[in-house]
Amino acid sequence: MSAQQFPTHDIELSQRPIGYFVHHHGHGHAKRCQAIAHQLYPRPVTIFCAIPEIFSSLPENAEVIQIPDFHGKQARSEQLHKEPTCLALDCAPVGVSAIRGTGGIIAAWLARKDPALFVVDVSAELALLGRICSVPVVKIRMHGDRQDAAHQAAYSACAAMLAPFSELLEQDDWPDHLRKRTFYTGGLIDTREAIPSKAEARQKLSLPDTQQIFVVVAGNGGVGIPIAPVTLAARAYPDALWLTVGKSVRYGHETDFSNLVDVGWVDNVNDYLAAADLVVATPGDTLTHEIARIGRPLICIPEWCYYDEQTCKARALAAKNLAVYSPTWPGSFAQWRTLVDKAYQCNVANQSQLVDNDAASRAAKFLEDLIQKLWRNSAPDELIAGIVYDQC
């Protein structure tokens, strides 16, 4: 710990940094942040994340400060563990050192650097922390049923909210007063590689030219694809090839079939999506937009998520006839056939409206405009030389 003085003069507004918290669960948060950070150049961006390795291509203006991973950590005594939950906070148990460490690192940086904004993707508590530290907060919006007191408090604490999706995908129940404070970027993904034709993708992957191919895909954020229901799909369509891509889980009673291949983790997911006649997906945010970018008949089967995030997204897609929503994995041949038939009736051509190649630059411009709106003609920092604090 070392004592350090506050700055004696203001930093030029264009050089004031943006703080950016990135949740490490799933890779979509990091991909969004990378894309936006590139567009914010040369403004400095300091990222707080428990797993810095999930960032693959940060620009020169961005740095990552590692914070403790406090998920699943235990309180330091039984009595602390029994302390009542706080309705104004989403997840803040008492006596967890890693939570204190995260809050301390971020609060000290906010005090020391006097940032122009603090972007939070995603944490209700850290949005409130930024506001408590008197820093304007922008919270990344996710789908879900978030009427609880903690999320409502976090939304009210924000200068604005940024939704990394098209307004076409907004939930019907999202209230008007929060819509007015939300900036919709359009589908925000960092993929720029060319989309191969179906024939090109199949040739690249050594897949049959003419056989019907179904691709079942899950992102990194959840449990994964349950193989057992897909074995029923393989039996319902014995002449088709079923491929599972991404994380999967077996219950121990599956029977394997020759037309079902568990591909597993791959770096070229988009090739498999392009090779497919139809896609079955757990509708995480990034994966949903990757599929829409290519355009395929889509069946959405949500994984369990906090606040029903994937369920709300699947319902929004189905409401626009962009996908079919199933609340559970099919348990019979007939259920699979019904879903497949419905998916082929969806408006695949309109899926492209969900993706905006300029979404990251739109997000960066929105943040820059907000900084100008909030800080233009602001008075100098009232803190004077001689005030010191402990630097973590």
mmCIF file of C-alpha atoms in Angstrom, residues 87-339:
data_model
loop_
_atom_site.group_PDB
_atom_site.id
_atom_site.type_symbol
_atom_site.label_atom_id
_atom_site.label_comp_id
_atom_site.label_asym_id
_atom_site.label_seq_id
_atom_site.Cartn_x
_atom_site.Cartn_y
_atom_site.Cartn_z
ATOM 1 C CA LEU A 87 -32.604 -6.327 -1.629
ATOM 2 C CA ALA A 88 -30.758 -3.410 -3.236
ATOM 3 C CA LEU A 89 -27.884 -5.679 -4.347
ATOM 4 C CA ASP A 90 -27.987 -8.579 -6.773
ATOM 5 C CA CYS A 91 -25.256 -10.729 -5.235
ATOM 6 C CA ALA A 92 -23.203 -9.347 -2.368
ATOM 7 C CA PRO A 93 -22.729 -11.844 0.467
ATOM 8 C CA VAL A 94 -20.911 -10.631 3.576
ATOM 9 C CA GLY A 95 -17.389 -11.669 4.474
ATOM 10 C CA VAL A 96 -16.108 -12.608 1.012
ATOM 11 C CA SER A 97 -12.593 -11.222 0.629
ATOM 12 C CA ALA A 98 -12.604 -11.417 -3.180
ATOM 13 C CA ILE A 99 -15.625 -9.117 -3.366
ATOM 14 C CA ARG A 100 -13.911 -6.586 -1.117
ATOM 15 C CA GLY A 101 -10.790 -6.882 -3.261
ATOM 16 C CA THR A 102 -12.702 -6.232 -6.468
ATOM 17 C CA GLY A 103 -14.539 -3.258 -5.017
ATOM 18 C CA GLY A 104 -11.350 -1.840 -3.552
ATOM 19 C CA ILE A 105 -9.331 -2.120 -6.759
ATOM 20 C CA ILE A 106 -12.047 -0.497 -8.848
ATOM 21 C CA ALA A 107 -12.914 2.228 -6.318
ATOM 22 C CA ALA A 108 -9.239 3.160 -5.913
ATOM 23 C CA TRP A 109 -8.817 3.412 -9.691
ATOM 24 C CA LEU A 110 -11.959 5.552 -9.999
ATOM 25 C CA ALA A 111 -10.611 7.912 -7.330
ATOM 26 C CA ARG A 112 -7.131 8.072 -8.792
ATOM 27 C CA LYS A 113 -7.936 8.377 -12.502
ATOM 28 C CA ASP A 114 -11.094 10.529 -12.487
ATOM 29 C CA PRO A 115 -12.541 8.661 -15.494
ATOM 30 C CA ALA A 116 -15.001 10.173 -17.916
ATOM 31 C CA LEU A 117 -17.250 7.082 -17.739
ATOM 32 C CA PHE A 118 -17.468 3.679 -16.096
ATOM 33 C CA VAL A 119 -18.986 1.032 -18.408
ATOM 34 C CA VAL A 120 -20.318 -2.092 -16.679
ATOM 35 C CA ASP A 121 -20.854 -5.382 -18.563
ATOM 36 C CA VAL A 122 -22.470 -6.680 -16.380
ATOM 37 C CA SER A 123 -22.939 -6.233 -12.629
ATOM 38 C CA ALA A 124 -25.675 -4.458 -10.722
ATOM 39 C CA GLU A 125 -23.381 -3.947 -7.720
ATOM 40 C CA LEU A 126 -20.520 -2.423 -9.695
ATOM 41 C CA ALA A 127 -22.894 -0.062 -11.480
ATOM 42 C CA LEU A 128 -23.976 1.142 -8.046
ATOM 43 C CA LEU A 129 -20.340 1.329 -6.918
ATOM 44 C CA GLY A 130 -19.512 3.630 -9.829
ATOM 45 C CA ARG A 131 -22.436 5.882 -8.961
ATOM 46 C CA ILE A 132 -21.482 5.883 -5.258
ATOM 47 C CA CYS A 133 -17.994 7.004 -6.342
ATOM 48 C CA SER A 134 -19.665 9.875 -8.239
ATOM 49 C CA VAL A 135 -18.641 8.572 -11.673
ATOM 50 C CA PRO A 136 -21.210 8.455 -14.512
ATOM 51 C CA VAL A 137 -22.063 4.845 -15.308
ATOM 52 C CA VAL A 138 -23.192 3.194 -18.531
ATOM 53 C CA LYS A 139 -24.614 -0.269 -18.021
ATOM 54 C CA ILE A 140 -24.680 -2.837 -20.821
ATOM 55 C CA ARG A 141 -28.230 -4.111 -21.231
ATOM 56 C CA MET A 142 -29.085 -7.789 -21.363
ATOM 57 C CA HIS A 143 -32.405 -9.494 -21.978
ATOM 58 C CA GLY A 144 -34.250 -11.005 -19.061
ATOM 59 C CA ASP A 145 -36.843 -10.508 -16.355
ATOM 60 C CA ARG A 146 -35.019 -7.866 -14.301
ATOM 61 C CA GLN A 147 -37.791 -6.270 -12.297
ATOM 62 C CA ASP A 148 -36.030 -7.046 -9.016
ATOM 63 C CA ALA A 149 -35.009 -4.173 -6.770
ATOM 64 C CA ALA A 150 -31.273 -4.641 -7.387
ATOM 65 C CA HIS A 151 -31.444 -4.342 -11.163
ATOM 66 C CA GLN A 152 -33.921 -1.488 -10.999
ATOM 67 C CA ALA A 153 -31.589 0.347 -8.614
ATOM 68 C CA ALA A 154 -28.646 -0.227 -10.969
ATOM 69 C CA TYR A 155 -30.616 1.051 -13.974
ATOM 70 C CA SER A 156 -31.667 4.148 -12.044
ATOM 71 C CA ALA A 157 -28.020 4.777 -11.120
ATOM 72 C CA CYS A 158 -26.871 4.889 -14.750
ATOM 73 C CA ALA A 159 -26.368 7.916 -16.943
ATOM 74 C CA ALA A 160 -27.500 5.688 -19.819
ATOM 75 C CA MET A 161 -27.777 2.068 -20.877
ATOM 76 C CA LEU A 162 -26.301 0.476 -23.973
ATOM 77 C CA ALA A 163 -28.081 -2.462 -25.606
ATOM 78 C CA PRO A 164 -25.732 -4.442 -27.895
ATOM 79 C CA PHE A 165 -28.644 -5.578 -30.046
ATOM 80 C CA SER A 166 -31.221 -4.182 -32.437
ATOM 81 C CA GLU A 167 -34.346 -2.534 -31.085
ATOM 82 C CA LEU A 168 -36.176 -5.193 -33.114
ATOM 83 C CA LEU A 169 -35.139 -7.629 -30.379
ATOM 84 C CA GLU A 170 -36.414 -5.527 -27.484
ATOM 85 C CA GLN A 171 -38.705 -7.263 -25.042
ATOM 86 C CA ASP A 172 -42.371 -6.291 -25.108
ATOM 87 C CA ASP A 173 -42.350 -5.806 -21.337
ATOM 88 C CA TRP A 174 -39.351 -3.423 -21.237
ATOM 89 C CA PRO A 175 -40.865 -0.181 -19.895
ATOM 90 C CA ASP A 176 -40.916 2.985 -21.971
ATOM 91 C CA HIS A 177 -39.031 5.085 -19.422
ATOM 92 C CA LEU A 178 -36.085 2.669 -19.636
ATOM 93 C CA ARG A 179 -36.287 2.412 -23.435
ATOM 94 C CA LYS A 180 -35.799 6.158 -23.620
ATOM 95 C CA ARG A 181 -32.541 5.818 -21.686
ATOM 96 C CA THR A 182 -31.279 2.894 -23.787
ATOM 97 C CA PHE A 183 -29.058 3.242 -26.851
ATOM 98 C CA TYR A 184 -29.452 0.320 -29.277
ATOM 99 C CA THR A 185 -26.246 -0.374 -31.172
ATOM 100 C CA GLY A 186 -27.623 -3.078 -33.453
ATOM 101 C CA GLY A 187 -26.197 -6.597 -33.206
ATOM 102 C CA LEU A 188 -22.662 -6.109 -31.867
ATOM 103 C CA ILE A 189 -20.181 -8.842 -32.776
ATOM 104 C CA ASP A 190 -16.511 -8.592 -33.694
ATOM 105 C CA THR A 191 -16.557 -11.178 -36.501
ATOM 106 C CA ARG A 192 -15.404 -9.750 -39.819
ATOM 107 C CA GLU A 193 -14.350 -12.850 -41.749
ATOM 108 C CA ALA A 194 -16.098 -13.518 -45.056
ATOM 109 C CA ILE A 195 -19.150 -15.783 -44.937
ATOM 110 C CA PRO A 196 -18.534 -18.896 -47.062
ATOM 111 C CA SER A 197 -21.299 -20.345 -49.159
ATOM 112 C CA LYS A 198 -22.847 -23.571 -47.923
ATOM 113 C CA ALA A 199 -20.934 -25.530 -50.567
ATOM 114 C CA GLU A 200 -17.628 -23.824 -49.684
ATOM 115 C CA ALA A 201 -18.111 -24.459 -45.964
ATOM 116 C CA ARG A 202 -18.916 -28.124 -46.512
ATOM 117 C CA GLN A 203 -15.909 -28.599 -48.744
ATOM 118 C CA LYS A 204 -13.670 -26.947 -46.159
ATOM 119 C CA LEU A 205 -15.041 -29.211 -43.403
ATOM 120 C CA SER A 206 -15.104 -32.364 -45.590
ATOM 121 C CA LEU A 207 -18.857 -32.702 -45.156
ATOM 122 C CA PRO A 208 -21.249 -34.269 -47.689
ATOM 123 C CA ASP A 209 -22.346 -31.987 -50.526
ATOM 124 C CA THR A 210 -26.010 -32.938 -50.710
ATOM 125 C CA GLN A 211 -26.919 -34.551 -47.376
ATOM 126 C CA GLN A 212 -29.233 -32.581 -45.092
ATOM 127 C CA ILE A 213 -27.131 -31.234 -42.197
ATOM 128 C CA PHE A 214 -28.387 -29.955 -38.873
ATOM 129 C CA VAL A 215 -25.954 -28.147 -36.556
ATOM 130 C CA VAL A 216 -26.676 -27.960 -32.829
ATOM 131 C CA VAL A 217 -24.511 -25.330 -31.133
ATOM 132 C CA ALA A 218 -24.018 -23.885 -27.646
ATOM 133 C CA GLY A 219 -21.854 -21.052 -26.392
ATOM 134 C CA ASN A 220 -19.396 -21.042 -23.514
ATOM 135 C CA GLY A 221 -21.597 -19.495 -20.861
ATOM 136 C CA GLY A 222 -23.787 -22.426 -19.825
ATOM 137 C CA VAL A 223 -23.911 -26.167 -19.259
ATOM 138 C CA GLY A 224 -23.950 -27.024 -22.963
ATOM 139 C CA ILE A 225 -25.858 -29.281 -25.332
ATOM 140 C CA PRO A 226 -27.529 -32.311 -23.755
ATOM 141 C CA ILE A 227 -26.649 -35.128 -26.149
ATOM 142 C CA ALA A 228 -29.580 -37.375 -25.183
ATOM 143 C CA PRO A 229 -32.323 -35.258 -26.865
ATOM 144 C CA VAL A 230 -30.180 -34.914 -29.991
ATOM 145 C CA THR A 231 -30.010 -38.700 -30.287
ATOM 146 C CA LEU A 232 -33.798 -38.586 -30.715
ATOM 147 C CA ALA A 233 -33.364 -35.989 -33.459
ATOM 148 C CA ALA A 234 -30.864 -38.250 -35.217
ATOM 149 C CA ARG A 235 -33.398 -41.095 -35.131
ATOM 150 C CA ALA A 236 -36.230 -38.812 -36.284
ATOM 151 C CA TYR A 237 -34.120 -37.813 -39.334
ATOM 152 C CA PRO A 238 -32.057 -40.937 -40.067
ATOM 153 C CA ASP A 239 -30.968 -39.689 -43.509
ATOM 154 C CA ALA A 240 -29.665 -36.367 -42.141
ATOM 155 C CA LEU A 241 -26.342 -35.635 -40.446
ATOM 156 C CA TRP A 242 -26.526 -34.065 -36.987
ATOM 157 C CA LEU A 243 -23.472 -32.211 -35.652
ATOM 158 C CA THR A 244 -23.130 -30.871 -32.111
ATOM 159 C CA VAL A 245 -20.656 -27.991 -31.818
ATOM 160 C CA GLY A 246 -19.419 -26.465 -28.563
ATOM 161 C CA LYS A 247 -19.852 -27.621 -25.003
ATOM 162 C CA SER A 248 -21.965 -30.759 -24.526
ATOM 163 C CA VAL A 249 -23.090 -32.919 -21.630
ATOM 164 C CA ARG A 250 -23.980 -36.609 -21.394
ATOM 165 C CA TYR A 251 -26.230 -38.196 -18.795
ATOM 166 C CA GLY A 252 -24.840 -41.714 -19.217
ATOM 167 C CA HIS A 253 -27.746 -43.418 -20.963
ATOM 168 C CA GLU A 254 -27.251 -42.103 -24.513
ATOM 169 C CA THR A 255 -27.112 -44.446 -27.502
ATOM 170 C CA ASP A 256 -24.784 -43.154 -30.203
ATOM 171 C CA PHE A 257 -25.840 -43.189 -33.846
ATOM 172 C CA SER A 258 -23.722 -42.986 -36.960
ATOM 173 C CA ASN A 259 -25.517 -39.847 -38.196
ATOM 174 C CA LEU A 260 -24.744 -37.939 -34.967
ATOM 175 C CA VAL A 261 -21.243 -36.502 -34.501
ATOM 176 C CA ASP A 262 -20.175 -34.599 -31.383
ATOM 177 C CA VAL A 263 -17.679 -32.129 -32.897
ATOM 178 C CA GLY A 264 -16.892 -30.364 -29.611
ATOM 179 C CA TRP A 265 -14.983 -27.088 -29.296
ATOM 180 C CA VAL A 266 -13.747 -25.568 -32.545
ATOM 181 C CA ASP A 267 -12.299 -22.208 -33.537
ATOM 182 C CA ASN A 268 -14.237 -22.083 -36.810
ATOM 183 C CA VAL A 269 -17.842 -22.222 -35.559
ATOM 184 C CA ASN A 270 -18.948 -19.970 -38.415
ATOM 185 C CA ASP A 271 -17.906 -22.595 -40.969
ATOM 186 C CA TYR A 272 -20.233 -25.102 -39.305
ATOM 187 C CA LEU A 273 -23.066 -22.565 -39.202
ATOM 188 C CA ALA A 274 -22.543 -21.823 -42.896
ATOM 189 C CA ALA A 275 -22.511 -25.546 -43.718
ATOM 190 C CA ALA A 276 -25.850 -26.141 -41.988
ATOM 191 C CA ASP A 277 -29.295 -26.383 -43.527
ATOM 192 C CA LEU A 278 -30.774 -25.611 -40.122
ATOM 193 C CA VAL A 279 -29.325 -24.559 -36.751
ATOM 194 C CA VAL A 280 -30.450 -25.463 -33.240
ATOM 195 C CA ALA A 281 -28.905 -23.113 -30.679
ATOM 196 C CA THR A 282 -28.877 -22.018 -27.091
ATOM 197 C CA PRO A 283 -29.542 -18.319 -27.743
ATOM 198 C CA GLY A 284 -26.691 -16.537 -26.035
ATOM 199 C CA ASP A 285 -26.216 -12.984 -27.237
ATOM 200 C CA THR A 286 -23.085 -13.413 -29.371
ATOM 201 C CA LEU A 287 -24.121 -16.776 -30.793
ATOM 202 C CA THR A 288 -27.560 -15.469 -31.771
ATOM 203 C CA HIS A 289 -25.971 -12.693 -33.797
ATOM 204 C CA GLU A 290 -23.385 -15.002 -35.379
ATOM 205 C CA ILE A 291 -26.235 -17.166 -36.684
ATOM 206 C CA ALA A 292 -28.232 -14.149 -37.871
ATOM 207 C CA ARG A 293 -25.169 -12.876 -39.734
ATOM 208 C CA ILE A 294 -25.093 -16.073 -41.795
ATOM 209 C CA GLY A 295 -28.871 -16.579 -41.944
ATOM 210 C CA ARG A 296 -30.290 -20.042 -41.270
ATOM 211 C CA PRO A 297 -33.607 -21.541 -40.136
ATOM 212 C CA LEU A 298 -33.191 -21.438 -36.368
ATOM 213 C CA ILE A 299 -34.581 -23.324 -33.397
ATOM 214 C CA CYS A 300 -33.811 -21.621 -30.055
ATOM 215 C CA ILE A 301 -33.742 -23.815 -26.951
ATOM 216 C CA PRO A 302 -32.633 -21.681 -23.987
ATOM 217 C CA GLU A 303 -30.312 -22.867 -21.280
ATOM 218 C CA TRP A 304 -31.137 -21.997 -17.704
ATOM 219 C CA CYS A 305 -29.833 -18.488 -17.112
ATOM 220 C CA TYR A 306 -30.208 -15.978 -14.342
ATOM 221 C CA TYR A 307 -33.274 -13.825 -14.890
ATOM 222 C CA ASP A 308 -34.408 -15.925 -17.878
ATOM 223 C CA GLU A 309 -32.063 -14.060 -20.207
ATOM 224 C CA GLN A 310 -32.011 -16.629 -23.029
ATOM 225 C CA THR A 311 -35.732 -17.348 -22.718
ATOM 226 C CA CYS A 312 -36.604 -13.674 -23.133
ATOM 227 C CA LYS A 313 -34.288 -13.417 -26.146
ATOM 228 C CA ALA A 314 -35.792 -16.536 -27.739
ATOM 229 C CA ARG A 315 -39.299 -15.160 -27.266
ATOM 230 C CA ALA A 316 -38.278 -11.859 -28.866
ATOM 231 C CA LEU A 317 -36.852 -13.720 -31.877
ATOM 232 C CA ALA A 318 -39.983 -15.848 -32.216
ATOM 233 C CA ALA A 319 -42.246 -12.789 -31.950
ATOM 234 C CA LYS A 320 -40.582 -11.409 -35.106
ATOM 235 C CA ASN A 321 -40.728 -14.825 -36.845
ATOM 236 C CA LEU A 322 -36.929 -14.921 -36.947
ATOM 237 C CA ALA A 323 -36.656 -18.214 -35.071
ATOM 238 C CA VAL A 324 -38.698 -20.929 -33.386
ATOM 239 C CA TYR A 325 -38.671 -21.008 -29.602
ATOM 240 C CA SER A 326 -38.887 -24.231 -27.621
ATOM 241 C CA PRO A 327 -38.823 -23.958 -23.812
ATOM 242 C CA THR A 328 -37.416 -27.492 -23.460
ATOM 243 C CA TRP A 329 -35.386 -29.975 -25.462
ATOM 244 C CA PRO A 330 -37.743 -32.193 -27.484
ATOM 245 C CA GLY A 331 -38.493 -35.576 -25.955
ATOM 246 C CA SER A 332 -39.938 -37.360 -28.997
ATOM 247 C CA PHE A 333 -39.570 -37.743 -32.743
ATOM 248 C CA ALA A 334 -42.819 -35.809 -33.306
ATOM 249 C CA GLN A 335 -41.651 -32.833 -31.257
ATOM 250 C CA TRP A 336 -38.417 -32.589 -33.246
ATOM 251 C CA ARG A 337 -40.259 -32.814 -36.576
ATOM 252 C CA THR A 338 -42.750 -30.113 -35.551
ATOM 253 C CA LEU A 339 -39.955 -27.715 -34.565
#
